[in-house]
Structures are given as structure tokens and as C-alpha cells.
PDB file of C-alpha atoms in Angstrom:
ATOM      1  CA  ASN A 196      99.315 104.355  55.168  1.00  0.00           C
ATOM      2  CA  TYR A 197     102.578 104.753  53.264  1.00  0.00           C
ATOM      3  CA  VAL A 198     101.378 108.159  51.998  1.00  0.00           C
ATOM      4  CA  VAL A 199     104.513 110.216  52.653  1.00  0.00           C
ATOM      5  CA  THR A 200     107.070 107.498  51.913  1.00  0.00           C
ATOM      6  CA  ARG A 201     106.968 103.838  51.058  1.00  0.00           C
ATOM      7  CA  TYR A 202     109.368 103.054  53.919  1.00  0.00           C
ATOM      8  CA  LEU A 203     107.193 104.208  56.830  1.00  0.00           C
ATOM      9  CA  ALA A 204     103.555 103.179  57.176  1.00  0.00           C
ATOM     10  CA  GLU A 205     102.554 106.143  59.355  1.00  0.00           C
ATOM     11  CA  PHE A 206     105.266 108.688  58.677  1.00  0.00           C
ATOM     12  CA  TRP A 207     104.228 111.444  61.100  1.00  0.00           C
ATOM     13  CA  ASN A 208     103.383 109.055  63.943  1.00  0.00           C
ATOM     14  CA  ALA A 209     106.724 107.309  63.459  1.00  0.00           C
ATOM     15  CA  ILE A 210     108.755 110.537  63.325  1.00  0.00           C
ATOM     16  CA  SER A 211     106.956 112.099  66.313  1.00  0.00           C
ATOM     17  CA  ASN A 212     108.484 109.431  68.544  1.00  0.00           C
ATOM     18  CA  GLY A 213     111.688 111.419  68.408  1.00  0.00           C
ATOM     19  CA  TRP A 214     110.172 113.418  71.309  1.00  0.00           C
ATOM     20  CA  PHE A 215     110.426 110.353  73.534  1.00  0.00           C
ATOM     21  CA  ILE A 216     114.116 110.085  72.791  1.00  0.00           C
ATOM     22  CA  LEU A 217     114.838 113.824  73.131  1.00  0.00           C
ATOM     23  CA  LEU A 218     112.938 114.152  76.395  1.00  0.00           C
ATOM     24  CA  ALA A 219     114.559 110.973  77.728  1.00  0.00           C
ATOM     25  CA  LEU A 220     117.956 112.499  76.924  1.00  0.00           C
ATOM     26  CA  GLY A 221     116.928 115.639  78.845  1.00  0.00           C
ATOM     27  CA  GLY A 222     115.965 113.432  81.771  1.00  0.00           C
ATOM     28  CA  LEU A 223     119.284 111.559  81.564  1.00  0.00           C
ATOM     29  CA  ALA A 224     121.150 114.870  81.623  1.00  0.00           C
ATOM     30  CA  THR A 225     119.247 115.885  84.767  1.00  0.00           C
ATOM     31  CA  VAL A 226     119.981 112.504  86.355  1.00  0.00           C
ATOM     32  CA  HIS A 227     123.677 112.944  85.594  1.00  0.00           C
ATOM     33  CA  ARG A 228     123.754 116.539  86.869  1.00  0.00           C
ATOM     34  CA  LEU A 229     121.980 115.596  90.123  1.00  0.00           C
ATOM     35  CA  GLN A 230     123.915 112.316  90.454  1.00  0.00           C
ATOM     36  CA  LEU A 231     120.732 110.334  91.051  1.00  0.00           C
ATOM     37  CA  GLY A 232     122.236 106.963  90.198  1.00  0.00           C
ATOM     38  CA  TRP A 233     121.563 104.051  87.921  1.00  0.00           C
ATOM     39  CA  ARG A 234     117.869 103.552  88.766  1.00  0.00           C
ATOM     40  CA  ALA A 235     116.885 106.995  87.528  1.00  0.00           C
ATOM     41  CA  ALA A 236     119.075 106.573  84.436  1.00  0.00           C
ATOM     42  CA  VAL A 237     117.533 103.203  83.584  1.00  0.00           C
ATOM     43  CA  SER A 238     114.058 104.696  84.019  1.00  0.00           C
ATOM     44  CA  PHE A 239     114.768 107.264  81.317  1.00  0.00           C
ATOM     45  CA  MET A 240     116.369 104.589  79.126  1.00  0.00           C
ATOM     46  CA  TRP A 241     113.045 102.719  79.288  1.00  0.00           C
ATOM     47  CA  ILE A 242     111.320 105.863  78.045  1.00  0.00           C
ATOM     48  CA  ALA A 243     113.709 105.977  75.089  1.00  0.00           C
ATOM     49  CA  ALA A 244     112.995 102.265  74.471  1.00  0.00           C
ATOM     50  CA  VAL A 245     109.273 103.036  74.294  1.00  0.00           C
ATOM     51  CA  GLY A 246     110.027 105.729  71.713  1.00  0.00           C
ATOM     52  CA  LEU A 247     112.047 103.286  69.614  1.00  0.00           C
ATOM     53  CA  GLY A 248     109.364 100.592  69.900  1.00  0.00           C
ATOM     54  CA  SER A 249     106.633 103.039  68.970  1.00  0.00           C
ATOM     55  CA  PHE A 250     108.682 104.153  65.967  1.00  0.00           C
ATOM     56  CA  ALA A 251     108.980 100.502  64.894  1.00  0.00           C
ATOM     57  CA  PHE A 252     105.225  99.976  65.244  1.00  0.00           C
ATOM     58  CA  HIS A 253     104.171 103.082  63.330  1.00  0.00           C
ATOM     59  CA  ALA A 254     106.774 102.368  60.672  1.00  0.00           C
ATOM     60  CA  THR A 255     105.533  98.816  60.020  1.00  0.00           C
ATOM     61  CA  LEU A 256     102.068  98.369  61.650  1.00  0.00           C
ATOM     62  CA  LYS A 257     102.922  94.739  62.429  1.00  0.00           C
ATOM     63  CA  PHE A 258     101.682  92.954  65.557  1.00  0.00           C
ATOM     64  CA  GLU A 259     105.233  92.164  66.680  1.00  0.00           C
ATOM     65  CA  SER A 260     106.267  95.791  66.489  1.00  0.00           C
ATOM     66  CA  GLN A 261     103.058  96.785  68.286  1.00  0.00           C
ATOM     67  CA  MET A 262     104.259  94.610  71.163  1.00  0.00           C
ATOM     68  CA  MET A 263     107.659  96.372  70.933  1.00  0.00           C
ATOM     69  CA  ASP A 264     105.705  99.585  71.427  1.00  0.00           C
ATOM     70  CA  GLU A 265     103.239  98.645  74.150  1.00  0.00           C
ATOM     71  CA  LEU A 266     104.990  96.080  76.365  1.00  0.00           C
ATOM     72  CA  PRO A 267     108.017  98.312  77.075  1.00  0.00           C
ATOM     73  CA  MET A 268     105.485 100.892  78.257  1.00  0.00           C
ATOM     74  CA  ILE A 269     104.416  98.409  80.939  1.00  0.00           C
ATOM     75  CA  TYR A 270     107.941  97.216  81.829  1.00  0.00           C
ATOM     76  CA  GLY A 271     109.471 100.686  81.911  1.00  0.00           C
ATOM     77  CA  THR A 272     106.637 102.088  83.981  1.00  0.00           C
ATOM     78  CA  CYS A 273     106.932  99.155  86.402  1.00  0.00           C
ATOM     79  CA  PHE A 274     110.619  99.976  86.785  1.00  0.00           C
ATOM     80  CA  PHE A 275     109.889 103.679  87.204  1.00  0.00           C
ATOM     81  CA  THR A 276     107.226 102.863  89.808  1.00  0.00           C
ATOM     82  CA  PHE A 277     109.785 100.749  91.683  1.00  0.00           C
ATOM     83  CA  PHE A 278     112.298 103.594  91.552  1.00  0.00           C
ATOM     84  CA  ILE A 279     109.750 106.086  92.859  1.00  0.00           C
ATOM     85  CA  THR A 280     108.577 103.850  95.707  1.00  0.00           C
ATOM     86  CA  GLN A 281     112.159 103.296  96.875  1.00  0.00           C
ATOM     87  CA  THR A 282     112.496 106.967  97.767  1.00  0.00           C
ATOM     88  CA  PHE A 283     111.072 106.101 101.168  1.00  0.00           C
ATOM     89  CA  GLY A 284     113.570 103.320 101.808  1.00  0.00           C
ATOM     90  CA  ASP A 285     114.066  99.601 101.492  1.00  0.00           C
ATOM     91  CA  ARG A 286     111.523  98.203 103.926  1.00  0.00           C
ATOM     92  CA  HIS A 287     109.274  96.765 101.215  1.00  0.00           C
ATOM     93  CA  LYS A 288     111.877  96.637  98.457  1.00  0.00           C
ATOM     94  CA  ILE A 289     111.653  92.904  97.722  1.00  0.00           C
ATOM     95  CA  ALA A 290     107.855  92.752  97.981  1.00  0.00           C
ATOM     96  CA  THR A 291     107.507  95.772  95.685  1.00  0.00           C
ATOM     97  CA  ALA A 292     109.934  94.294  93.147  1.00  0.00           C
ATOM     98  CA  ILE A 293     108.135  90.940  93.155  1.00  0.00           C
ATOM     99  CA  PHE A 294     104.715  92.590  92.843  1.00  0.00           C
ATOM    100  CA  LEU A 295     105.768  94.790  89.912  1.00  0.00           C
ATOM    101  CA  PHE A 296     107.544  91.880  88.191  1.00  0.00           C
ATOM    102  CA  LEU A 297     104.439  89.694  88.517  1.00  0.00           C
ATOM    103  CA  TYR A 298     102.283  92.609  87.352  1.00  0.00           C
ATOM    104  CA  GLY A 299     104.396  92.924  84.204  1.00  0.00           C
ATOM    105  CA  VAL A 300     104.297  89.165  83.569  1.00  0.00           C
ATOM    106  CA  ALA A 301     100.526  88.997  84.128  1.00  0.00           C
ATOM    107  CA  VAL A 302      99.822  91.968  81.870  1.00  0.00           C
ATOM    108  CA  THR A 303     102.024  90.446  79.164  1.00  0.00           C
ATOM    109  CA  ALA A 304     100.352  87.042  79.371  1.00  0.00           C
ATOM    110  CA  VAL A 305      96.798  88.390  79.396  1.00  0.00           C
ATOM    111  CA  TYR A 306      97.518  90.927  76.654  1.00  0.00           C
ATOM    112  CA  LEU A 307      99.166  88.389  74.358  1.00  0.00           C
ATOM    113  CA  TYR A 308      96.207  86.058  74.925  1.00  0.00           C
ATOM    114  CA  ASN A 309      93.310  88.496  74.468  1.00  0.00           C
ATOM    115  CA  ARG A 310      95.001  91.207  72.333  1.00  0.00           C
ATOM    116  CA  ASN A 311      92.539  93.772  73.644  1.00  0.00           C
ATOM    117  CA  PRO A 312      94.057  97.287  73.576  1.00  0.00           C
ATOM    118  CA  VAL A 313      91.635  98.498  76.255  1.00  0.00           C
ATOM    119  CA  PHE A 314      93.153  95.992  78.686  1.00  0.00           C
ATOM    120  CA  HIS A 315      96.606  97.398  77.954  1.00  0.00           C
ATOM    121  CA  GLU A 316      95.389 100.983  78.392  1.00  0.00           C
ATOM    122  CA  VAL A 317      93.853 100.236  81.796  1.00  0.00           C
ATOM    123  CA  ALA A 318      96.902  98.265  83.005  1.00  0.00           C
ATOM    124  CA  TYR A 319      99.208 101.060  81.836  1.00  0.00           C
ATOM    125  CA  GLY A 320      96.944 103.789  83.245  1.00  0.00           C
ATOM    126  CA  LEU A 321      97.128 102.312  86.739  1.00  0.00           C
ATOM    127  CA  LEU A 322     100.914 102.473  86.655  1.00  0.00           C
ATOM    128  CA  VAL A 323     100.974 105.984  85.210  1.00  0.00           C
ATOM    129  CA  ALA A 324      98.610 107.252  87.910  1.00  0.00           C
ATOM    130  CA  SER A 325     101.033 106.060  90.590  1.00  0.00           C
ATOM    131  CA  ASN A 326     103.925 107.744  88.774  1.00  0.00           C
ATOM    132  CA  VAL A 327     102.096 111.064  88.472  1.00  0.00           C
ATOM    133  CA  PHE A 328     100.780 111.322  92.026  1.00  0.00           C
ATOM    134  CA  LEU A 329     103.582 109.812  94.162  1.00  0.00           C
ATOM    135  CA  PRO A 330     106.529 112.158  93.336  1.00  0.00           C
ATOM    136  CA  PRO A 331     104.887 115.437  94.418  1.00  0.00           C
ATOM    137  CA  LEU A 332     103.950 113.809  97.728  1.00  0.00           C
ATOM    138  CA  GLN A 333     107.526 112.637  98.202  1.00  0.00           C
ATOM    139  CA  ILE A 334     109.009 116.025  97.292  1.00  0.00           C
ATOM    140  CA  ARG A 335     106.647 117.612  99.817  1.00  0.00           C
ATOM    141  CA  HIS A 336     107.946 115.242 102.506  1.00  0.00           C
ATOM    142  CA  VAL A 337     111.546 116.161 101.681  1.00  0.00           C
ATOM    143  CA  ARG A 338     110.750 119.879 101.695  1.00  0.00           C
ATOM    144  CA  ALA A 339     108.932 119.544 105.036  1.00  0.00           C
ATOM    145  CA  GLY A 340     112.174 118.242 106.488  1.00  0.00           C
ATOM    146  CA  LEU A 341     111.174 114.639 106.921  1.00  0.00           C
ATOM    147  CA  GLY A 342     113.913 113.567 104.552  1.00  0.00           C
ATOM    148  CA  PHE A 343     113.898 110.195 102.887  1.00  0.00           C
ATOM    149  CA  GLY A 344     114.593 108.041 105.954  1.00  0.00           C
ATOM    150  CA  ALA A 345     112.304 109.917 108.331  1.00  0.00           C
ATOM    151  CA  ALA A 346     109.556 110.079 105.710  1.00  0.00           C
ATOM    152  CA  ARG A 347     109.728 106.312 105.415  1.00  0.00           C
ATOM    153  CA  ALA A 348     109.652 105.868 109.162  1.00  0.00           C
ATOM    154  CA  ALA A 349     106.695 108.260 109.534  1.00  0.00           C
ATOM    155  CA  ALA A 350     104.830 106.579 106.694  1.00  0.00           C
ATOM    156  CA  VAL A 351     105.343 103.013 107.917  1.00  0.00           C
ATOM    157  CA  GLY A 352     105.847 103.522 111.656  1.00  0.00           C
ATOM    158  CA  ASP A 353     104.100 101.106 113.977  1.00  0.00           C
ATOM    159  CA  GLY A 354     102.717 103.856 116.202  1.00  0.00           C
ATOM    160  CA  LYS A 355     104.767 102.745 119.233  1.00  0.00           C
ATOM    161  CA  LYS A 356     107.904 104.729 118.435  1.00  0.00           C
ATOM    162  CA  ARG A 357     107.922 108.494 118.235  1.00  0.00           C
ATOM    163  CA  ILE A 358     110.048 110.418 115.791  1.00  0.00           C
ATOM    164  CA  LYS A 359     111.524 113.671 117.042  1.00  0.00           C
ATOM    165  CA  GLY A 360     109.648 116.627 115.521  1.00  0.00           C
ATOM    166  CA  VAL A 361     106.733 114.547 114.235  1.00  0.00           C
ATOM    167  CA  ARG A 362     103.267 115.153 115.643  1.00  0.00           C
ATOM    168  CA  LEU A 363     100.135 113.612 114.225  1.00  0.00           C
ATOM    169  CA  GLY A 364     102.089 112.395 111.204  1.00  0.00           C
ATOM    170  CA  ARG A 365     103.443 115.865 110.356  1.00  0.00           C
ATOM    171  CA  ALA A 366     106.964 117.171 110.705  1.00  0.00           C
ATOM    172  CA  ALA A 367     107.933 120.501 112.104  1.00  0.00           C
ATOM    173  CA  ALA A 368     109.313 122.508 109.213  1.00  0.00           C
ATOM    174  CA  PRO A 369     113.078 122.941 109.478  1.00  0.00           C
ATOM    175  CA  PRO A 370     114.495 126.477 109.555  1.00  0.00           C
ATOM    176  CA  ASN A 371     116.196 125.883 106.190  1.00  0.00           C
ATOM    177  CA  PRO A 372     114.258 123.340 104.151  1.00  0.00           C
ATOM    178  CA  PRO A 373     116.411 121.291 101.784  1.00  0.00           C
ATOM    179  CA  PRO A 374     116.440 122.509  98.180  1.00  0.00           C
ATOM    180  CA  THR A 375     113.979 120.596  96.041  1.00  0.00           C
ATOM    181  CA  ASP A 376     114.505 122.426  92.735  1.00  0.00           C
ATOM    182  CA  GLY A 377     116.457 119.491  91.311  1.00  0.00           C
ATOM    183  CA  LEU A 378     113.717 117.063  92.303  1.00  0.00           C
ATOM    184  CA  TRP A 379     111.081 119.260  90.668  1.00  0.00           C
ATOM    185  CA  ARG A 380     113.228 119.388  87.496  1.00  0.00           C
ATOM    186  CA  LEU A 381     113.413 115.604  87.467  1.00  0.00           C
ATOM    187  CA  TYR A 382     109.644 115.429  87.950  1.00  0.00           C
ATOM    188  CA  PHE A 383     109.184 117.959  85.119  1.00  0.00           C
ATOM    189  CA  TRP A 384     111.264 115.859  82.672  1.00  0.00           C
ATOM    190  CA  SER A 385     109.435 112.707  83.684  1.00  0.00           C
ATOM    191  CA  LEU A 386     105.967 114.189  83.352  1.00  0.00           C
ATOM    192  CA  SER A 387     106.741 116.034  80.107  1.00  0.00           C
ATOM    193  CA  THR A 388     108.112 112.860  78.566  1.00  0.00           C
ATOM    194  CA  TYR A 389     104.779 111.210  79.244  1.00  0.00           C
ATOM    195  CA  LEU A 390     102.558 114.141  78.250  1.00  0.00           C
ATOM    196  CA  LEU A 391     104.454 115.183  75.133  1.00  0.00           C
ATOM    197  CA  GLY A 392     105.574 111.739  73.994  1.00  0.00           C
TER     198      GLY A 392
END
């Protein structure tokens, strides 16, 4: 500790958090270019906040700055999970928001009480798994021509109503599937921020 400079406890760990900020800026640029709205922008701002918190922790190695590093990981990922789940519509919007809010509060309370990093890693890992596996499924639905509204209806339909072009839960592929390159770019920036950050 404090080997490279007396101002930063873990110099290289602190400086490497610049990747979070750079990749978050790349994500924000993609959000702006695709006009994806405030939810996507705030998601990438949370990623930048994690980078700043992690810089603070590795610069000081204090418990308070460790919380500035690890709790925004939970909050930001909860927000990102909410954003991802809303792709299919608003049917469970309030329930999802309440669940993720309570998840964040519960993780915070338990983590501040027991201070066990393994608990944090498991709680965070559950959220990350949902963020890695949901977007490709959603992009596939869009490409198959279900679209956002129809995908939601097919996913949560009560079985009594039929959706035109849907058989056995699958959509007939449209003659010209909608372009999904922008969605894959957004997924790329999101995943690379996590993997490289």
C-alpha cells in the first residue's frame, strides 16, 4: 500500500477504475445516438458512479469508501435490471420496482450488519446474471418480429387470447426483421463495462 505514491493506497487499482468511466461514456454516447431515453442514460451513470466509488476505496482503503464502491454496484444493477425488464412493457412495473428497491434495502442492511464480502458477491452476482442473460433473449424477440408490446403479451398472456402470427409461443418471422444492430451495440457496451471494469 502507498508504494507508487503517498496519495493513493492502491495506485494501479485506483487508476484502473478509469475504464468504468470511459466505458460508461461509450454507453452514454450509444444511448444518445439511439435515443433510448433517460433510463438507459441513468443506468450508465450508475456504472460511472461505481467507478468513482471504487477509485475512492482503492485510494483510501477505508470502510466508508468500500461502501461507496460496493453499494452503488447493488443500486445501479437494480436500476439496470429494472430498465431491462421494462422492455416487455409496464404490466409488472410497480411490482418490479418495489421488489428491486426492497432487494437493495435488504442487501444494504444485511451487508452493513454482517460486513461479509461473500454475501455482497452473491447478492451482486444474482443481479448480474439477470443482466447478462435477459438482453439477448429480448433482442431475439425483437428480431423475430414480436416487438416489445407483442413480446410482452406473448410472455405474459393468459392463454385465452391469441396473438396474430404466434403459434406455440413463437412468432412467424417477418419478411423484414427490424434492425437490432443498435441493441447489440448497447448490449456490447453494457457487457464490456462489466467485464473490463
